[in-house]
Short mmCIF file of C-alpha atoms and ligand atoms in Angstrom, two decimals:
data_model
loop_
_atom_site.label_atom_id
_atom_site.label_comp_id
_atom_site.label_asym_id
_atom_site.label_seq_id
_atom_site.Cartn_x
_atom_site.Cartn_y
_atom_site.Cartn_z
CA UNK A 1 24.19 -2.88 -4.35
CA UNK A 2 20.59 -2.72 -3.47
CA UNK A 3 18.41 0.81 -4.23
CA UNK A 4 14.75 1.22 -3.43
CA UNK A 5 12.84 4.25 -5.09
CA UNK A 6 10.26 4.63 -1.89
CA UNK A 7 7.93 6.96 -0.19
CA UNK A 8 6.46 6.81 3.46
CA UNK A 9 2.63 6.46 2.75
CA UNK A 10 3.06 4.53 -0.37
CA UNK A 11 1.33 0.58 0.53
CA UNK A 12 3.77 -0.86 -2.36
CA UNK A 13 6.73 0.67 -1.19
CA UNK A 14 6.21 -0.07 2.42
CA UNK A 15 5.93 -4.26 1.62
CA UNK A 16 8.75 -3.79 -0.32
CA UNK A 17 11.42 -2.33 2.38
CA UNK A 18 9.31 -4.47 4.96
CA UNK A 19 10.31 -7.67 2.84
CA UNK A 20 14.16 -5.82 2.40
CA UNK A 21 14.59 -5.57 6.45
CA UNK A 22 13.00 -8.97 7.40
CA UNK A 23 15.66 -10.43 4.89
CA UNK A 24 18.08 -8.46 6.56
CA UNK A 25 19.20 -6.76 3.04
CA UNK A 26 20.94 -3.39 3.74
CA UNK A 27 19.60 -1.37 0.86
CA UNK A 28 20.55 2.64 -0.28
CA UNK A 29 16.85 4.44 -0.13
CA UNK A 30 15.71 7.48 -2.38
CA UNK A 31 12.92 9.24 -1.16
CA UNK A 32 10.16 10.20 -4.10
CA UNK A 33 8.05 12.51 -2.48
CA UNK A 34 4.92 11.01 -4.48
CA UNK A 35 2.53 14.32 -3.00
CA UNK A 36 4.71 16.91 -4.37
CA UNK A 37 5.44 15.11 -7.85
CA UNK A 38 8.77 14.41 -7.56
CA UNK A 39 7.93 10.83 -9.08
CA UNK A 40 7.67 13.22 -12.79
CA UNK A 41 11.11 13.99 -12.95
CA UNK A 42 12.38 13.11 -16.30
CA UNK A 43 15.27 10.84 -14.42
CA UNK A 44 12.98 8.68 -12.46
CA UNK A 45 11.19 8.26 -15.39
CA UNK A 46 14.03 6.63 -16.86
CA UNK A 47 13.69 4.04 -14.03
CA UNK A 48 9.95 3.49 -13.92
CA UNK A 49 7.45 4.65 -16.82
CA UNK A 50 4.79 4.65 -14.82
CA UNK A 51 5.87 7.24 -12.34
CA UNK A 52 5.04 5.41 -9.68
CA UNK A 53 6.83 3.86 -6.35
CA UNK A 54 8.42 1.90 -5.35
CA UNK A 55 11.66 0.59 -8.13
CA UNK A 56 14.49 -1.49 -7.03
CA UNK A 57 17.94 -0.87 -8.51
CA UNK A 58 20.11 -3.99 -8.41
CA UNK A 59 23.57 -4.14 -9.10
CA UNK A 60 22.40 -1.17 -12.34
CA UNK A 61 19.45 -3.79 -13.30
CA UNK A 62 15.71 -2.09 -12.80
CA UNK A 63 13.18 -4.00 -11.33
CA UNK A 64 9.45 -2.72 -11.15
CA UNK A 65 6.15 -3.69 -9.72
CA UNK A 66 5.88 -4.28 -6.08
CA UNK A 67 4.85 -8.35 -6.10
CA UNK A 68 7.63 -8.63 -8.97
CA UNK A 69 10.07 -7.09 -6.71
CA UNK A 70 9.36 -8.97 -3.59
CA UNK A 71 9.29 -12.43 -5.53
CA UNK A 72 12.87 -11.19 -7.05
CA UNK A 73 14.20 -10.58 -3.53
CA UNK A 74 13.15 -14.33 -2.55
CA UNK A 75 15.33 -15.58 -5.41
CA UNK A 76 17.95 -13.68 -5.33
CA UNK A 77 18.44 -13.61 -1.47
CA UNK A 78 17.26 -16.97 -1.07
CA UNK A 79 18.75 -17.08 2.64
CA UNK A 80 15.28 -15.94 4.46
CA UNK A 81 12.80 -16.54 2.16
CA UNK A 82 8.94 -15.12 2.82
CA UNK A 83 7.38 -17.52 -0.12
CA UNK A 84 6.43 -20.86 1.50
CA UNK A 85 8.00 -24.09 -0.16
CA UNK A 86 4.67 -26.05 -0.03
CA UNK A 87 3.07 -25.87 -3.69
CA UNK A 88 -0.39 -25.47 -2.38
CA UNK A 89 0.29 -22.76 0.11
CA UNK A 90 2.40 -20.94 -2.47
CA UNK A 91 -0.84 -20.61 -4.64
CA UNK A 92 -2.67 -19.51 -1.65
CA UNK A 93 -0.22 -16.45 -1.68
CA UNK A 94 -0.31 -15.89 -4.83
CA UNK A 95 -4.07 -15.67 -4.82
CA UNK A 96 -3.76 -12.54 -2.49
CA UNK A 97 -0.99 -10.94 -4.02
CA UNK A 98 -2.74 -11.71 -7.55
CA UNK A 99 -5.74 -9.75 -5.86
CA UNK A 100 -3.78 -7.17 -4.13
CA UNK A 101 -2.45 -5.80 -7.73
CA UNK A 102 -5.69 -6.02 -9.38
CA UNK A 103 -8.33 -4.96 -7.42
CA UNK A 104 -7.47 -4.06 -3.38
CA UNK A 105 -4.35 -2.02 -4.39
CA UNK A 106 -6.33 0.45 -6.77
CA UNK A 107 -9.12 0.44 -4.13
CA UNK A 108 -6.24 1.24 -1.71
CA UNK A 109 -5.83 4.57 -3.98
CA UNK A 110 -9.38 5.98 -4.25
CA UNK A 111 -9.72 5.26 -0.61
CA UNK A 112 -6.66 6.92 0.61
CA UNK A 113 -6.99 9.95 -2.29
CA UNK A 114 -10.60 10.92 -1.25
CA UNK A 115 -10.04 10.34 2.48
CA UNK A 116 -6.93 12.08 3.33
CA UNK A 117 -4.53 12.87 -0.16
CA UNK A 118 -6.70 14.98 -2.00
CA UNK A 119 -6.72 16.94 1.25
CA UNK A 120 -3.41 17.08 1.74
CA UNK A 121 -2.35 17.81 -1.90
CA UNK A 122 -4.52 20.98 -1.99
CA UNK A 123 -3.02 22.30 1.31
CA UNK A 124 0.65 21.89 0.58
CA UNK A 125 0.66 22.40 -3.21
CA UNK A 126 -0.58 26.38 -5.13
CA UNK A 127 -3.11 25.83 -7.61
CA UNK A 128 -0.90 25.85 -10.53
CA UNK A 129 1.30 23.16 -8.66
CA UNK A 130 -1.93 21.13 -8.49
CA UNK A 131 -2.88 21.56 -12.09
CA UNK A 132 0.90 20.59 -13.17
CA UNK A 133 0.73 17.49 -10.62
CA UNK A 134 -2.70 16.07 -12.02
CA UNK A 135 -1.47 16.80 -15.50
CA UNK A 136 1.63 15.21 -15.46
CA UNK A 137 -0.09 12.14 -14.01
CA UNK A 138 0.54 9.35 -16.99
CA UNK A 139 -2.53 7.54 -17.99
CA UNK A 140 -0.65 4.17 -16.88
CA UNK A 141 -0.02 5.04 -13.52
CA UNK A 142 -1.53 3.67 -10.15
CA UNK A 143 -4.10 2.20 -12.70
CA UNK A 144 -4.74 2.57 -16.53
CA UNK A 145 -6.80 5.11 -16.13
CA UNK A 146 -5.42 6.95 -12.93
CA UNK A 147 -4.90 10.30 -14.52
CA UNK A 148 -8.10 11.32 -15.25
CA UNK A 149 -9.26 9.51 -12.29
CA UNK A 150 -7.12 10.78 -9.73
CA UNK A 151 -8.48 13.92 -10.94
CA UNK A 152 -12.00 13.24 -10.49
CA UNK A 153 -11.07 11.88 -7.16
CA UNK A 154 -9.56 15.16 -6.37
CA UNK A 155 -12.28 17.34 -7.11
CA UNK A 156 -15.32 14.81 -6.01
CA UNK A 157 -14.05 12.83 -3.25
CA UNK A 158 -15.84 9.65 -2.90
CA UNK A 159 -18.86 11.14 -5.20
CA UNK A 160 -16.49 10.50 -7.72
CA UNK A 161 -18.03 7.75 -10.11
CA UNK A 162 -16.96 4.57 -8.56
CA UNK A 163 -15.38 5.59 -5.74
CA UNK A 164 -18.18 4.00 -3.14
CA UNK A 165 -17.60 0.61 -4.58
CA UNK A 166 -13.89 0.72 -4.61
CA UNK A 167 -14.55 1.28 -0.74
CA UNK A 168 -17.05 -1.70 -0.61
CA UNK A 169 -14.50 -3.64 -2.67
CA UNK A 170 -11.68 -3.01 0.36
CA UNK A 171 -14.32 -3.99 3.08
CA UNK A 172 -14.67 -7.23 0.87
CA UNK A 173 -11.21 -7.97 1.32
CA UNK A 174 -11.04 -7.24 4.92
CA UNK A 175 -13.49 -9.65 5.38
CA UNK A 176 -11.82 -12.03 3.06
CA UNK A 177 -8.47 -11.61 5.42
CA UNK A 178 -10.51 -12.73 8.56
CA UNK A 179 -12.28 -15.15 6.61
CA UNK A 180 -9.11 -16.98 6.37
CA UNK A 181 -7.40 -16.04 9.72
CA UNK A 182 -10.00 -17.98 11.13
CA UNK A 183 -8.50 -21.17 9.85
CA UNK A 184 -4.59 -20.12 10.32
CA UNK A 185 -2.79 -18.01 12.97
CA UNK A 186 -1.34 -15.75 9.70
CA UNK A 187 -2.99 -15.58 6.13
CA UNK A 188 -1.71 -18.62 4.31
CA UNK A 189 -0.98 -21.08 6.96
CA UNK A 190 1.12 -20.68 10.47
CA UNK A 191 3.95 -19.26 9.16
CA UNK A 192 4.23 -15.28 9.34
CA UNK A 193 5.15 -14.81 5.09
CA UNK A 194 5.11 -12.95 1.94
CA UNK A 195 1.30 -12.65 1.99
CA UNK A 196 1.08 -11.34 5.30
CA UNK A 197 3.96 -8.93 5.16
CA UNK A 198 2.20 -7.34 1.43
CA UNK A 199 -1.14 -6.79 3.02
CA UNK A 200 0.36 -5.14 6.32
CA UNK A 201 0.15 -1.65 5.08
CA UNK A 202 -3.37 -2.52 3.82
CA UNK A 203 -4.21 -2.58 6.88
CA UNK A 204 -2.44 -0.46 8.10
CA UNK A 205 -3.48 2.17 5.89
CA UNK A 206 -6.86 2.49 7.33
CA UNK A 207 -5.23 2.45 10.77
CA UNK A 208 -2.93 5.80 10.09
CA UNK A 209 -6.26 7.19 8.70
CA UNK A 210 -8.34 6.45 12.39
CA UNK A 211 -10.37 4.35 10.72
CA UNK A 212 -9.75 1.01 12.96
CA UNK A 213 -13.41 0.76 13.74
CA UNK A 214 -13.35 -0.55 10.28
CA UNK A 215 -12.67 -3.97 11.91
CA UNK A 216 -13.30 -2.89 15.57
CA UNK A 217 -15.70 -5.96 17.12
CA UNK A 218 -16.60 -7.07 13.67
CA UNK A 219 -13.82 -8.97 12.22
CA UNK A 220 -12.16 -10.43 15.76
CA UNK A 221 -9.83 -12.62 13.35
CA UNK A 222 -8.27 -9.69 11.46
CA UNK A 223 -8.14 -7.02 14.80
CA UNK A 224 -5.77 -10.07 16.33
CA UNK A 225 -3.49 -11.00 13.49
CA UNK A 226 -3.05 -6.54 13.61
CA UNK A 227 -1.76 -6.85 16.89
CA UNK A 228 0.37 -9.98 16.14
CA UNK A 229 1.42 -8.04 13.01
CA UNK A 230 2.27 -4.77 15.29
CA UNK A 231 4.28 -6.93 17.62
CA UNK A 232 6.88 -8.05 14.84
CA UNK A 233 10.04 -6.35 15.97
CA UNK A 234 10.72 -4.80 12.29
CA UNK A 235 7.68 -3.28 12.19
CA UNK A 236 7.64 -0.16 13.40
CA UNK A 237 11.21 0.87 11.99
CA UNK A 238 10.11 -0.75 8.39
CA UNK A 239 6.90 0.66 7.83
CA UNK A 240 6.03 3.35 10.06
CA UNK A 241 9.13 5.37 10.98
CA UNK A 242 9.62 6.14 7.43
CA UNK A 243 6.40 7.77 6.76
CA UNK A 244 7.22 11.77 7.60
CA UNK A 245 5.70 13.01 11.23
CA UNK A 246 3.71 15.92 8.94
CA UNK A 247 2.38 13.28 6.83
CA UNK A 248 1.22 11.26 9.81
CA UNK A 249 -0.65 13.51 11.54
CA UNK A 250 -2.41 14.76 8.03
CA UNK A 251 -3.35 11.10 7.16
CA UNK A 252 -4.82 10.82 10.97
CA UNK A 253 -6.60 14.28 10.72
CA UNK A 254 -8.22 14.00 6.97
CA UNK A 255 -8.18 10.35 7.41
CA UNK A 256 -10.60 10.79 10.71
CA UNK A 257 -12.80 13.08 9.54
CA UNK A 258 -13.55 11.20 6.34
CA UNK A 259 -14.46 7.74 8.54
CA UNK A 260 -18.40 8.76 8.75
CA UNK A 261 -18.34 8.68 5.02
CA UNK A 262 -16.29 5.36 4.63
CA UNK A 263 -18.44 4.37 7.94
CA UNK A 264 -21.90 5.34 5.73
CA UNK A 265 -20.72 3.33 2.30
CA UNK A 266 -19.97 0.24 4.23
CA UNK A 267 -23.36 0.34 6.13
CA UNK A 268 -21.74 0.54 9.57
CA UNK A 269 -23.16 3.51 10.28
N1 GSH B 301 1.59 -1.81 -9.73
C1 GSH B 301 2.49 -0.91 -9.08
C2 GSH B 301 1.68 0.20 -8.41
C3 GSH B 301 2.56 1.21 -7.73
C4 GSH B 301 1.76 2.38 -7.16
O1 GSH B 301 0.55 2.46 -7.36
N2 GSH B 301 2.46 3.26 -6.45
C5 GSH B 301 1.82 4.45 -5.90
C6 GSH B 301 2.10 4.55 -4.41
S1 GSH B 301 1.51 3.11 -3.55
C7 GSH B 301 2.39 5.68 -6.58
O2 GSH B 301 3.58 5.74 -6.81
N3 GSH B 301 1.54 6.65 -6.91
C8 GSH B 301 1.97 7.83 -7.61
C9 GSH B 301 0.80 8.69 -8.06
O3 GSH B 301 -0.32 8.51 -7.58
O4 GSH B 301 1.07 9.57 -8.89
C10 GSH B 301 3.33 -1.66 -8.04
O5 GSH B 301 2.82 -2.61 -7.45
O6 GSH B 301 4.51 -1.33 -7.86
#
């Protein structure tokens, strides 16, 4: 039996049950709410150290890390797999996923935390809930040094130290991703795969928060492959149906009014 530890705005988990559904693996899901702290209970723990999303449970054995997961799913349910066979276009995957989990993922968290989450956890949590939620934070989280991080990020928004270039860094890759769309109809050649399917909710991220002038006129390559992307029939019921109508709207709203700042550090505006 498959089990995915998930949560509907989380960019790992989201890759991770889009991978599950395009392999057609049926799968039992356990919602963390990561905004209210659920991902601190002393039993997830158990499962993942780092308190964060998403963790797959097969058959009792505990697999972590969102690229580790997804590779794991391609050998163990080899029957659709999303890595391609060629050598050379396997590397070419690897290079994004390598710099998805080093550098655009914990962009992916300052962005969304001073845009929209540090918004959202002040309006639904009491101030002592807050306090307990940043405290409880471990040091090796999102990041090695998301706890005191994610609180800076809380209080300063993107005058947080940092926090501008960790935007910059996520207009880089955009860039990067039409860069090579230029060349290919998806990232690593002309097969939709694994690279394209982790760097959806990238992407997607900034769309839920309004901000799709990001690309707009400017990257043609990358606003194209987001409609191609929005056409596969998974999708919708993969990534965005599972993200809590609430949640939506509060990513849209926070997310929106945030965009002249993100607009102002990336010199579009
Ligand atoms: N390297 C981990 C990162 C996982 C991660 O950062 N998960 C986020 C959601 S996308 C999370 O659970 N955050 C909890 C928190 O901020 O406390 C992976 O790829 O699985």
């Amino acid at each position: 039996m498959l089990e995915l530890y998930h949560h509907g705005s989380s960019v790992c988990a989201a890759k991770v049950r889009w991978a599950m559904v395009l392999k057609d693996l049926e799968f039992k899901a356990h919602y963390i709410d990561i905004l209210k702290g659920e991902q601190f209970d002393p039993e997830y723990i158990k499962i993942n150290s780092k308190s964060v999303v998403p963790s797959l449970v097969h058959d009792g054995n505990i697999i972590n890390e969102s690229t580790v997961i997804m590779e794991y799913l391609d050998l163990a349910f080899p029957e659709k797999k999303l890595t391609p066979e060629n050598p050379v276009e396997y590397v070419k995957t690897r290079y994004w996923t390598k710099a998805l989990d080093e550098l655009l993922h914990p962009a992916c968290g300052v962005l969304t935390f001073a845009s929209a989450h540090r918004h959202i956890v002040r309006k639904n949590l009491s101030e002592t809930e807050l306090e307990e939620f940043l405290a409880n934070t471990p040091d090796h989280s999102v990041t090695v040094d998301w706890a005191g991080y994610k609180k800076q990020i809380v209080k300063s928004g993107f005058e947080a130290p940092g926090a501008a270039d960790k935007v910059r860094l996520y207009d880089k890759y955009l860039k990067q991703m039409n860069e090579d769309l230029k060349k290919t109809e998806w990232l690593v050649n002309d097969e939709f795969g694994l690279a394209d399917v982790s760097l959806t909710p990238y992407v997607n991220r900034v769309a839920m928060m309004g901000m799709s002038e990001w690309w707009g006129g400017r990257l043609p390559y990358l606003a194209s492959w987001w409609e191609r992307i929005q056409e596969v029939p998974s999708f919708k019921s993969a990534i965005l149906d599972w993200c809590p109508e609430d949640l939506t709207n509060d990513l849209k709203t926070f997310g929106s009014q945030s965009w002249p700042e993100v607009q102002r550090i990336i010199g579009l505006a």
